[in-house]
mmCIF file of C-alpha atoms and ligand atoms in Angstrom:
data_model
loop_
_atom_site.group_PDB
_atom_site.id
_atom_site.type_symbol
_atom_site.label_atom_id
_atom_site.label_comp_id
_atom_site.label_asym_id
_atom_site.label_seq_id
_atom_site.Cartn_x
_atom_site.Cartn_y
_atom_site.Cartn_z
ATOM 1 C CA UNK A 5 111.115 106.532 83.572
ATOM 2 C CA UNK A 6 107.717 105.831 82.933
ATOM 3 C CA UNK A 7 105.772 104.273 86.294
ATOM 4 C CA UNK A 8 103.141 101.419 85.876
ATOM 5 C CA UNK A 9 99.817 102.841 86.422
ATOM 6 C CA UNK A 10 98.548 99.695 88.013
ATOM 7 C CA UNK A 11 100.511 98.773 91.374
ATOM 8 C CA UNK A 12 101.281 94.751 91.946
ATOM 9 C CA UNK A 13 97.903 93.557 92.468
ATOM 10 C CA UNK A 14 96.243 95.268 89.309
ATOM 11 C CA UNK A 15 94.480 98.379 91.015
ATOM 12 C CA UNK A 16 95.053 101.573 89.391
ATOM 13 C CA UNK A 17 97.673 104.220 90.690
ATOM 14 C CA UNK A 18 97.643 106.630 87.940
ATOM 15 C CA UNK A 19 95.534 107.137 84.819
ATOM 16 C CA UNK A 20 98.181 107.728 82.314
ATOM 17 C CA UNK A 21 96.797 106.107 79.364
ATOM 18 C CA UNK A 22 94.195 103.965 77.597
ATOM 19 C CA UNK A 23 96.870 101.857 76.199
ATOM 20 C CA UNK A 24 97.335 98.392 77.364
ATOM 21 C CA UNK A 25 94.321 99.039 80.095
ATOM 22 C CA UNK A 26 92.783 95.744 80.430
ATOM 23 C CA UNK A 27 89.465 95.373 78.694
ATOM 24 C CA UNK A 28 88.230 94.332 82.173
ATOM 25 C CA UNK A 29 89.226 97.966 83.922
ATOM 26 C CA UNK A 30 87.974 99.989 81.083
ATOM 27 C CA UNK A 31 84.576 98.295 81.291
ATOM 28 C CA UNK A 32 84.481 98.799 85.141
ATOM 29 C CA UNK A 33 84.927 102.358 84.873
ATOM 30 C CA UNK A 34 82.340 102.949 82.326
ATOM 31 C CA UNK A 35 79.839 101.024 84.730
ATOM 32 C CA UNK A 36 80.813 103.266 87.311
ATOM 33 C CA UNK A 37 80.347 106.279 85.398
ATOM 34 C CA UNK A 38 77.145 104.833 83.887
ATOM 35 C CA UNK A 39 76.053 104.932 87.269
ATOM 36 C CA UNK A 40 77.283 108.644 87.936
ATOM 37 C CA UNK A 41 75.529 109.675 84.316
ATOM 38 C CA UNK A 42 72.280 108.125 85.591
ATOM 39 C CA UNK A 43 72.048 110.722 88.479
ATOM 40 C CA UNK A 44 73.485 108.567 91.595
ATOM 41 C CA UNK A 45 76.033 110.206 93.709
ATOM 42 C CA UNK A 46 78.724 109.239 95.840
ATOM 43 C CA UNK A 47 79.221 112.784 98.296
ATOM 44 C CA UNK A 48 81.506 110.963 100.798
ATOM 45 C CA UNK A 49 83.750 109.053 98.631
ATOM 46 C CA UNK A 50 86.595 111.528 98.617
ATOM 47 C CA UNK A 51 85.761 113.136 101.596
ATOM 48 C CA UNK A 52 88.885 114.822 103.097
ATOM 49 C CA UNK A 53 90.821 114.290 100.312
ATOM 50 C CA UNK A 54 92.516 117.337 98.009
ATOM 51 C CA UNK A 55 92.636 116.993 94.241
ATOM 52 C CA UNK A 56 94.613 119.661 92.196
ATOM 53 C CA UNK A 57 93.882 120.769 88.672
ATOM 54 C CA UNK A 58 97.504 121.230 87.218
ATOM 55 C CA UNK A 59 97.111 122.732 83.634
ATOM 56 C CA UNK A 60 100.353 123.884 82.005
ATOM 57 C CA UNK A 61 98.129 124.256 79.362
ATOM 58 C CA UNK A 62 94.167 125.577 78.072
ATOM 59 C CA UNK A 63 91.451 124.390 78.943
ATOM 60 C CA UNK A 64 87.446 124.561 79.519
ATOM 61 C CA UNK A 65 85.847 121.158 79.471
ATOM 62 C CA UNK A 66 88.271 118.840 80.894
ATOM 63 C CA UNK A 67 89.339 121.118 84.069
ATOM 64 C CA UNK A 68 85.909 122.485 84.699
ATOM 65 C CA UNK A 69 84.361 118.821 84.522
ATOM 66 C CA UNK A 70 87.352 117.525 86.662
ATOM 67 C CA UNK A 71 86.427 120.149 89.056
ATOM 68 C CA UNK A 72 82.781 119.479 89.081
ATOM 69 C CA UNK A 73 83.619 115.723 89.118
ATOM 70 C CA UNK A 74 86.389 116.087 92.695
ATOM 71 C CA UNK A 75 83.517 118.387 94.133
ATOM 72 C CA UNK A 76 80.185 116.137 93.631
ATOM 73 C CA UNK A 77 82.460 113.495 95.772
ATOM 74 C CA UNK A 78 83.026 115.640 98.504
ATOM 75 C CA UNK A 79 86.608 116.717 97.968
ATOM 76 C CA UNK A 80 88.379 119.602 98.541
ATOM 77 C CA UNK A 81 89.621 121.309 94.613
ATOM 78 C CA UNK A 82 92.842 123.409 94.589
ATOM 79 C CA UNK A 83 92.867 124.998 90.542
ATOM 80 C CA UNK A 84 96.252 125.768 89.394
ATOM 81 C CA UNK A 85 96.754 128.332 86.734
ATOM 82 C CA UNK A 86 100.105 128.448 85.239
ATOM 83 C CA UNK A 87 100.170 132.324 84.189
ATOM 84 C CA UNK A 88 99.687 133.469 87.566
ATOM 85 C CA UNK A 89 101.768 130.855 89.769
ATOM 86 C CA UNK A 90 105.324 130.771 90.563
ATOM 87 C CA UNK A 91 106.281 128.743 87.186
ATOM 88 C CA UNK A 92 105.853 132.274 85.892
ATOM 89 C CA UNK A 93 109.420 133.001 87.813
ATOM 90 C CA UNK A 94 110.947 129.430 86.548
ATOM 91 C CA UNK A 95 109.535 126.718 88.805
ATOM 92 C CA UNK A 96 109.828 123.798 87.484
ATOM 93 C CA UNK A 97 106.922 121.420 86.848
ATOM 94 C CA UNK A 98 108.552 118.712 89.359
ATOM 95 C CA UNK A 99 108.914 121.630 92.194
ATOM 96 C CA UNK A 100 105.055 122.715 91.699
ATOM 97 C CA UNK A 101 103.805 119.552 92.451
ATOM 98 C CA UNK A 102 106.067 118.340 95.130
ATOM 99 C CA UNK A 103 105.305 121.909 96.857
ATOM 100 C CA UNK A 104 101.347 121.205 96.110
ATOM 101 C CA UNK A 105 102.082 117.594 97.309
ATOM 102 C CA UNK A 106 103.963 119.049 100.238
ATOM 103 C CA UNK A 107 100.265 120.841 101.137
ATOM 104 C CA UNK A 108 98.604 117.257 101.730
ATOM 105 C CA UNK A 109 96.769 117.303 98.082
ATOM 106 C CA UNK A 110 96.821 113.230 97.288
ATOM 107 C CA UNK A 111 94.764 113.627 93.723
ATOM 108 C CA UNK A 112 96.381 115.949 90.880
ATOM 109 C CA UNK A 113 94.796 116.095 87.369
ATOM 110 C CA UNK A 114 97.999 117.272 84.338
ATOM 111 C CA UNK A 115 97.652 118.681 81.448
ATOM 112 C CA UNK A 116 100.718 119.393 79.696
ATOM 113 C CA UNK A 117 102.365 120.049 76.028
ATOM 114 C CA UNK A 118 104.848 117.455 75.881
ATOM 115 C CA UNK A 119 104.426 113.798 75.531
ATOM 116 C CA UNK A 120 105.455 112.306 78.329
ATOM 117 C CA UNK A 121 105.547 115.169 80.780
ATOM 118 C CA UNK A 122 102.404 113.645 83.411
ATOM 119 C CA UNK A 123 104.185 110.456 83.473
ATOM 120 C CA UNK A 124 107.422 111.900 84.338
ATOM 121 C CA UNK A 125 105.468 113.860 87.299
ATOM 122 C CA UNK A 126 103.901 110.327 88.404
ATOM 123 C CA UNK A 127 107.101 108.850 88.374
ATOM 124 C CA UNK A 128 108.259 111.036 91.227
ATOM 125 C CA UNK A 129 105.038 111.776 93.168
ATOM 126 C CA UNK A 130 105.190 110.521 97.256
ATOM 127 C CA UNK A 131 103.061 106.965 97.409
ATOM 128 C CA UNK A 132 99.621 107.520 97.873
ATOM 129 C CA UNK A 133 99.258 110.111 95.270
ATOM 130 C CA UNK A 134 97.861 109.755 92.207
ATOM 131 C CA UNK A 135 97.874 111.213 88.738
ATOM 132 C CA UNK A 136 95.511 111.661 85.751
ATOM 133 C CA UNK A 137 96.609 112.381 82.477
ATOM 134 C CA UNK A 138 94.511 115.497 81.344
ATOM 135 C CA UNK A 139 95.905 115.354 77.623
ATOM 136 C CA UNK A 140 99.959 115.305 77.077
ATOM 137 C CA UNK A 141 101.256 116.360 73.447
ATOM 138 C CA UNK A 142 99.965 114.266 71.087
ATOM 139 C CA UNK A 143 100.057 111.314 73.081
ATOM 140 C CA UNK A 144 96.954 110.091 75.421
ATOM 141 C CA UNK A 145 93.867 111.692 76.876
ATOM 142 C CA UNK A 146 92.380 109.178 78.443
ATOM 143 C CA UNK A 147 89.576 110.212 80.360
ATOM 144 C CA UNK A 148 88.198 112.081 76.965
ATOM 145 C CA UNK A 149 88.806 108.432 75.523
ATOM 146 C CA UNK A 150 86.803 107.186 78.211
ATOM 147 C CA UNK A 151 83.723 109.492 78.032
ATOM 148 C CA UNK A 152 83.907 108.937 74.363
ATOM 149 C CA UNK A 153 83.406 104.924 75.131
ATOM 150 C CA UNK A 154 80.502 106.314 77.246
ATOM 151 C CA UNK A 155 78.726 108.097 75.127
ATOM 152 C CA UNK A 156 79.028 105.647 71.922
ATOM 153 C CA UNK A 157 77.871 102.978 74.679
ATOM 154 C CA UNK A 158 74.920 104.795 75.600
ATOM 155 C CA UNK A 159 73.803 105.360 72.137
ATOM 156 C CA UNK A 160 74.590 101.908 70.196
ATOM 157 C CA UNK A 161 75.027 99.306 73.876
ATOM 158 C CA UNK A 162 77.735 98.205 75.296
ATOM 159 C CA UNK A 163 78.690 95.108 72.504
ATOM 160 C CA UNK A 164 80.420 97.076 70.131
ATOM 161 C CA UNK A 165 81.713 93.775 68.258
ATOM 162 C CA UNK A 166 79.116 95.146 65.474
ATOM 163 C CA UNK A 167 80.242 98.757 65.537
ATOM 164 C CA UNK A 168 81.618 100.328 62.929
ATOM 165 C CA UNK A 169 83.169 103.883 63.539
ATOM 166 C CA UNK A 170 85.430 106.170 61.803
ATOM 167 C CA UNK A 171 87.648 109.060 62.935
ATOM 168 C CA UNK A 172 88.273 111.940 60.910
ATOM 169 C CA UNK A 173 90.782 114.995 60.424
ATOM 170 C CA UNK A 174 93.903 115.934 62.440
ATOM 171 C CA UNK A 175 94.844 112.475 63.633
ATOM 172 C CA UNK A 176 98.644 113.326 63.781
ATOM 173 C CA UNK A 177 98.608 115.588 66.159
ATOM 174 C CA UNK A 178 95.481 114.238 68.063
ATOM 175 C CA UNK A 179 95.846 112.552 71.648
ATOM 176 C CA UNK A 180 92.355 112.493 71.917
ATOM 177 C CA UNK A 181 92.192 110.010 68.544
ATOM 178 C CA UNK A 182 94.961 107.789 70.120
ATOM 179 C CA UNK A 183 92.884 107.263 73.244
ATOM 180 C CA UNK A 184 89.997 106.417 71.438
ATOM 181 C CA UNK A 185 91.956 103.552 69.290
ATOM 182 C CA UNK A 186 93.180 101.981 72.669
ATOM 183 C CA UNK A 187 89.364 102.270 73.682
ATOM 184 C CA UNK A 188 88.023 101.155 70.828
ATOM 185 C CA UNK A 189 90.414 98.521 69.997
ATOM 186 C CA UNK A 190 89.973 97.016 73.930
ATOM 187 C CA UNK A 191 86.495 96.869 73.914
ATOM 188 C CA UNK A 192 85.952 94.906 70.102
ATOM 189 C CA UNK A 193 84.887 97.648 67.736
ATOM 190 C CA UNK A 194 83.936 95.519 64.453
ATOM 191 C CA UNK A 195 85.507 98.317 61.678
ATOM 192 C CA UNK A 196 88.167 100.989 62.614
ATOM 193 C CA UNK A 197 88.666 103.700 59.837
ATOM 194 C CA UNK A 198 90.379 106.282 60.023
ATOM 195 C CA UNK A 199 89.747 109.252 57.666
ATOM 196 C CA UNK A 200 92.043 112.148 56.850
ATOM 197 C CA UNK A 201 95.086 114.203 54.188
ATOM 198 C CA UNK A 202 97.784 111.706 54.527
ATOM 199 C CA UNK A 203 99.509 115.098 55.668
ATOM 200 C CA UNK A 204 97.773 114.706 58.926
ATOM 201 C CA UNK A 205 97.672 110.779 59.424
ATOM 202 C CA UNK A 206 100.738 109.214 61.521
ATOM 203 C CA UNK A 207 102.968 106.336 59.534
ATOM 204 C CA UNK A 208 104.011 104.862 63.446
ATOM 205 C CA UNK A 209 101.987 102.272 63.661
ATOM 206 C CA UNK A 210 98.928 104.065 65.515
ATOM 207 C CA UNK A 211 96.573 103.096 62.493
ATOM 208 C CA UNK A 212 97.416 99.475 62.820
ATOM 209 C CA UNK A 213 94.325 97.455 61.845
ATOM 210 C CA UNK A 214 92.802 100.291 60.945
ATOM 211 C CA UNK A 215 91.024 100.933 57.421
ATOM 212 C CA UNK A 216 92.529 104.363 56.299
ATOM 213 C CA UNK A 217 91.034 106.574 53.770
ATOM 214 C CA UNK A 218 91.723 109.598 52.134
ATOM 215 C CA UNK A 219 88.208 109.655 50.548
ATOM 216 C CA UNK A 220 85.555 111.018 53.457
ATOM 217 C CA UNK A 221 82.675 109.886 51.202
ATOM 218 C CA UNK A 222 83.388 106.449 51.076
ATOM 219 C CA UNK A 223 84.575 106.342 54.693
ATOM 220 C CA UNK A 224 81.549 107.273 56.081
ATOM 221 C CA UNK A 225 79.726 104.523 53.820
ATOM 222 C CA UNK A 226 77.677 102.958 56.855
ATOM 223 C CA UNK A 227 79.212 103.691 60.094
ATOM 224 C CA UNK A 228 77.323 103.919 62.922
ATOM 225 C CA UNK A 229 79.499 106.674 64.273
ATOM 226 C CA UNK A 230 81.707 109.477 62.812
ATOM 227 C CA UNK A 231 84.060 110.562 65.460
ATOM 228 C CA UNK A 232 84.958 114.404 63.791
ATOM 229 C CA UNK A 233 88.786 115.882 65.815
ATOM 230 C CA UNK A 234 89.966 119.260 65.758
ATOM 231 C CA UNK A 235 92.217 120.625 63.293
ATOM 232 C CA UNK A 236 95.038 121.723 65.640
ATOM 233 C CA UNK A 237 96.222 124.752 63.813
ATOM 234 C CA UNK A 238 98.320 125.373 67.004
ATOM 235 C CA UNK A 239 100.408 122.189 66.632
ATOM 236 C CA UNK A 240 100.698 122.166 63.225
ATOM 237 C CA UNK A 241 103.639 123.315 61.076
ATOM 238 C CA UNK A 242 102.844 125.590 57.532
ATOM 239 C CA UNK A 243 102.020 123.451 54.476
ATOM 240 C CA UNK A 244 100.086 120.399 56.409
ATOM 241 C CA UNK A 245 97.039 121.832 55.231
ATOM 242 C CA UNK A 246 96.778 123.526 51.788
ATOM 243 C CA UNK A 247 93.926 126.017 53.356
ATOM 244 C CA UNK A 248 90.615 125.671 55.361
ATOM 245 C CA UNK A 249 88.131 125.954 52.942
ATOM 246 C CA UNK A 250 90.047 122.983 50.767
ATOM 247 C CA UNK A 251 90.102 121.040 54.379
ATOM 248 C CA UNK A 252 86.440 121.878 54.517
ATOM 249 C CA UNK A 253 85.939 120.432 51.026
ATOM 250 C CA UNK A 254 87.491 117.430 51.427
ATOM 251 C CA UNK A 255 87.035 116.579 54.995
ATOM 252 C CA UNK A 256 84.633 118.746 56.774
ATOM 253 C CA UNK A 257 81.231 116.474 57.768
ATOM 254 C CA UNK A 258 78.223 118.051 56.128
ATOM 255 C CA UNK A 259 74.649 116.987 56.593
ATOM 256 C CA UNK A 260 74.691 115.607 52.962
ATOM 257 C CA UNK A 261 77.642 113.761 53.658
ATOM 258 C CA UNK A 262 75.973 112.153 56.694
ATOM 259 C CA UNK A 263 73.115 110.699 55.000
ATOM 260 C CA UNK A 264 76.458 108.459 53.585
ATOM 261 C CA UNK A 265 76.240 107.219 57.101
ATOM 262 C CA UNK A 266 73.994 104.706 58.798
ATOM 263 C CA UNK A 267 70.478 106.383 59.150
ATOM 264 C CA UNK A 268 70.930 106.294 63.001
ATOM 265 C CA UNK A 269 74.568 107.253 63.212
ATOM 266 C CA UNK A 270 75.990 109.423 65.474
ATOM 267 C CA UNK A 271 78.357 112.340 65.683
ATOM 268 C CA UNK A 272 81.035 112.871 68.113
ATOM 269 C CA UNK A 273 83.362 115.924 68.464
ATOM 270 C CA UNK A 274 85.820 116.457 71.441
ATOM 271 C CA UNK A 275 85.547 120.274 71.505
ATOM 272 C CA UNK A 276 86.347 122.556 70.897
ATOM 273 C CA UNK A 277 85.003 122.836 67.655
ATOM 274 C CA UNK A 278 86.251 124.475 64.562
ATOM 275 C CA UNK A 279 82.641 125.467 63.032
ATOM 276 C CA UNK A 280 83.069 125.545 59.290
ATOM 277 C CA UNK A 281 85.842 123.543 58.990
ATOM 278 C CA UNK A 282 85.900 119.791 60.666
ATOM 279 C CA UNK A 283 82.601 120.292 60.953
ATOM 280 C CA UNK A 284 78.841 122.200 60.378
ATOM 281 C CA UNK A 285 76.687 123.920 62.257
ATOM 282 C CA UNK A 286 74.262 121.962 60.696
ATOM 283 C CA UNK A 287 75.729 118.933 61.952
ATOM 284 C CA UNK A 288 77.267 120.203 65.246
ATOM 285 C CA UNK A 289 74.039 121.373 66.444
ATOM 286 C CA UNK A 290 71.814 118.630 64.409
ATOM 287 C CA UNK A 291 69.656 115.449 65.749
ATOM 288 C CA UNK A 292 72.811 113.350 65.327
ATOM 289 C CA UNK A 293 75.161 115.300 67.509
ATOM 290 C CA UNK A 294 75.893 113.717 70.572
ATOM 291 C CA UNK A 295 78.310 116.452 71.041
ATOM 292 C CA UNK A 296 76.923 118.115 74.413
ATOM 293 C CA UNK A 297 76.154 114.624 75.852
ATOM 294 C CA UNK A 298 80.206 113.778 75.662
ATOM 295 C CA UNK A 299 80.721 117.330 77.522
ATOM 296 C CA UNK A 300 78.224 115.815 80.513
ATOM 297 C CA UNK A 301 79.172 112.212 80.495
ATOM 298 C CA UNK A 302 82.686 113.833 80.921
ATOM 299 C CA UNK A 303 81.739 114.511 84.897
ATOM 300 C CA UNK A 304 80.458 110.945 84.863
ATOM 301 C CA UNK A 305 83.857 109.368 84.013
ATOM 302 C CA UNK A 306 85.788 111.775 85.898
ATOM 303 C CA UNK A 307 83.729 111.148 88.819
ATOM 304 C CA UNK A 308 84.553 107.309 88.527
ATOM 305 C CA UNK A 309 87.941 107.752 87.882
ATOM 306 C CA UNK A 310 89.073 109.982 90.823
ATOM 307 C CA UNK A 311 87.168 107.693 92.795
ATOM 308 C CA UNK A 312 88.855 104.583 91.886
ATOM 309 C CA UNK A 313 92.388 106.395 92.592
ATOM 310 C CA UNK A 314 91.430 108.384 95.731
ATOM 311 C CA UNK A 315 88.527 106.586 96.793
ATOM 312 C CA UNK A 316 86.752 104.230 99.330
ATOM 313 C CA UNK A 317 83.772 102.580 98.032
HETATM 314 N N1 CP B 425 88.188 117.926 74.772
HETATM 315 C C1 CP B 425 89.017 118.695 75.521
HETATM 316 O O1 CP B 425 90.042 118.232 76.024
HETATM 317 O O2 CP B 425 88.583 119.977 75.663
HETATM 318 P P1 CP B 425 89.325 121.102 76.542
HETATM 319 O O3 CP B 425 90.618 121.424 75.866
HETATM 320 O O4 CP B 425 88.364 122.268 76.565
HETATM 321 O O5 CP B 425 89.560 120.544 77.911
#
């Protein structure tokens, strides 16, 4: 069963997904992290409180940053790491949090493999506790959606009913990319293209509305942001991709390719990168790279997420 992540009068439980957020509560998180990015602090707001980081899988940027987030407002971080806890003797997902539950921790933070899995885990967490999606399968990774929204907001202001972006690569098995369509979708991007083999682009209706290409060239005619994912060569069965350097041909973002782009467009990358591949280093590390800024607006969002599920303001 999956819960609602909003309880009866509209205030978040859980952050399980972009999808079907209300415009309203996306926009009032990115305030509140706007705030965060701007330097304010909030060192009370979860004061008392313990938030777990409950990775059943890797990890740098989302735990560390939801670490860093739960500690700037005052609460107490637990890290879990699956290859040296008890699931290494058969534990079960369900018995690791209700034993961490058990403890008194009220805020836990799931990344898992499979689809689904952090819902499942919210479904039978005690009242009072609440759950953020970290990334599950393919599915939703919603705070990286968020910071995304962030960062393109900071760069190009917060009407994006003229913005035209495209995502490119490995949207098939990307949660990150189906995040950012609930995002983007919610808050009135103009032009949604979506860039890719058709190998690696879902026929499931996630690309509804969008414009899909095959053709990075003439995808990138005049956006005002290129949103480059990951090829997930870990998720990915042979024969998806014919090899790396033809990927690279066809749909790695060069500087020359860029210049296709709006003069003052933007680059965006979740991390981590495959240099040489989605993407230069030319690019990566170049004027147009707002790259690192996602990795620090990242504690932003987190910040104003955990604190409107575990928080007093
Ligand atoms: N973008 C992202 O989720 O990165 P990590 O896997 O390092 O957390």
């Amino acid at each position: 069963m999956t819960p609602d992540q909003t309880d009866d009068a509209g205030a978040l439980r859980h952050l399980l997904t972009l999808d079907r957020l209300p415009r309203a509560a996306i926009e009032s998180l990115l305030d509140r992290a706007a705030h965060f990015a701007a330097g304010h602090d909030a060192r009370e707001a979860l004061a008392g409180v313990a938030v777990c980081t409950l990775f059943f899988e890797p990890s740098t940027r989302t735990r560390l940053s939801f670490q860093l987030a739960a500690q700037r407002l005052g609460a107490d971080v637990l890290s879990f790491d699956a290859s040296t806890s008890s699931t290494t003797k058969g534990e079960t997902a369900h018995d690791t949090l209700k034993t961490i539950e058990a403890m008194g921790v009220r805020g836990f933070v799931v990344r898992d493999k499979r689809d689904g899995a952090v819902a499942e885990l919210a479904a039978v967490a005690n009242r009072g506790t609440a759950l953020v999606n970290a990334g599950d399968g393919r599915s939703a990774h919603p705070t990286q959606g968020l910071l995304d929204m962030l960062t393109l907001r900071q760069a190009k202001g917060a009407d994006f009913s003229r913005l035209k972006v495209v995502i490119v690569g490995d949207v098939l098995h990307s949660r990150v990319a189906r995040s950012d369509l609930h995002a983007l979708r919610a808050l009135g991007a103009a032009e949604i293209r979506v860039c890719g083999p058709a190998s690696l682009l879902p026929s499931d209706g996630t690309l509804d509305g969008c414009v899909v290409s095959h053709d990075l060239d003439a995808a990138l005619d005049g956006v005002d942001a290129a949103m480059m994912l990951r090829l997930q060569r870990e998720r990915m069965d042979d024969g998806l991709v014919a090899s790396l350097d033809d990927y690279h041909r066809d749909f790695g973002l060069t500087a020359a390719r860029l210049r296709r782009a709006a003069p003052d467009a933007v680059v965006l990358h979740p991390g981590p990168m495959n240099r040489g591949v989605e993407i230069t280093d030319e690019v990566a590390d170049g004027a147009q790279s707002l790259i690192l800024r996602q990795v620090g607006n990242g504690v932003a969002v987190r910040m104003a997420v955990l604190e409107a599920l575990l928080g007093r303001r």
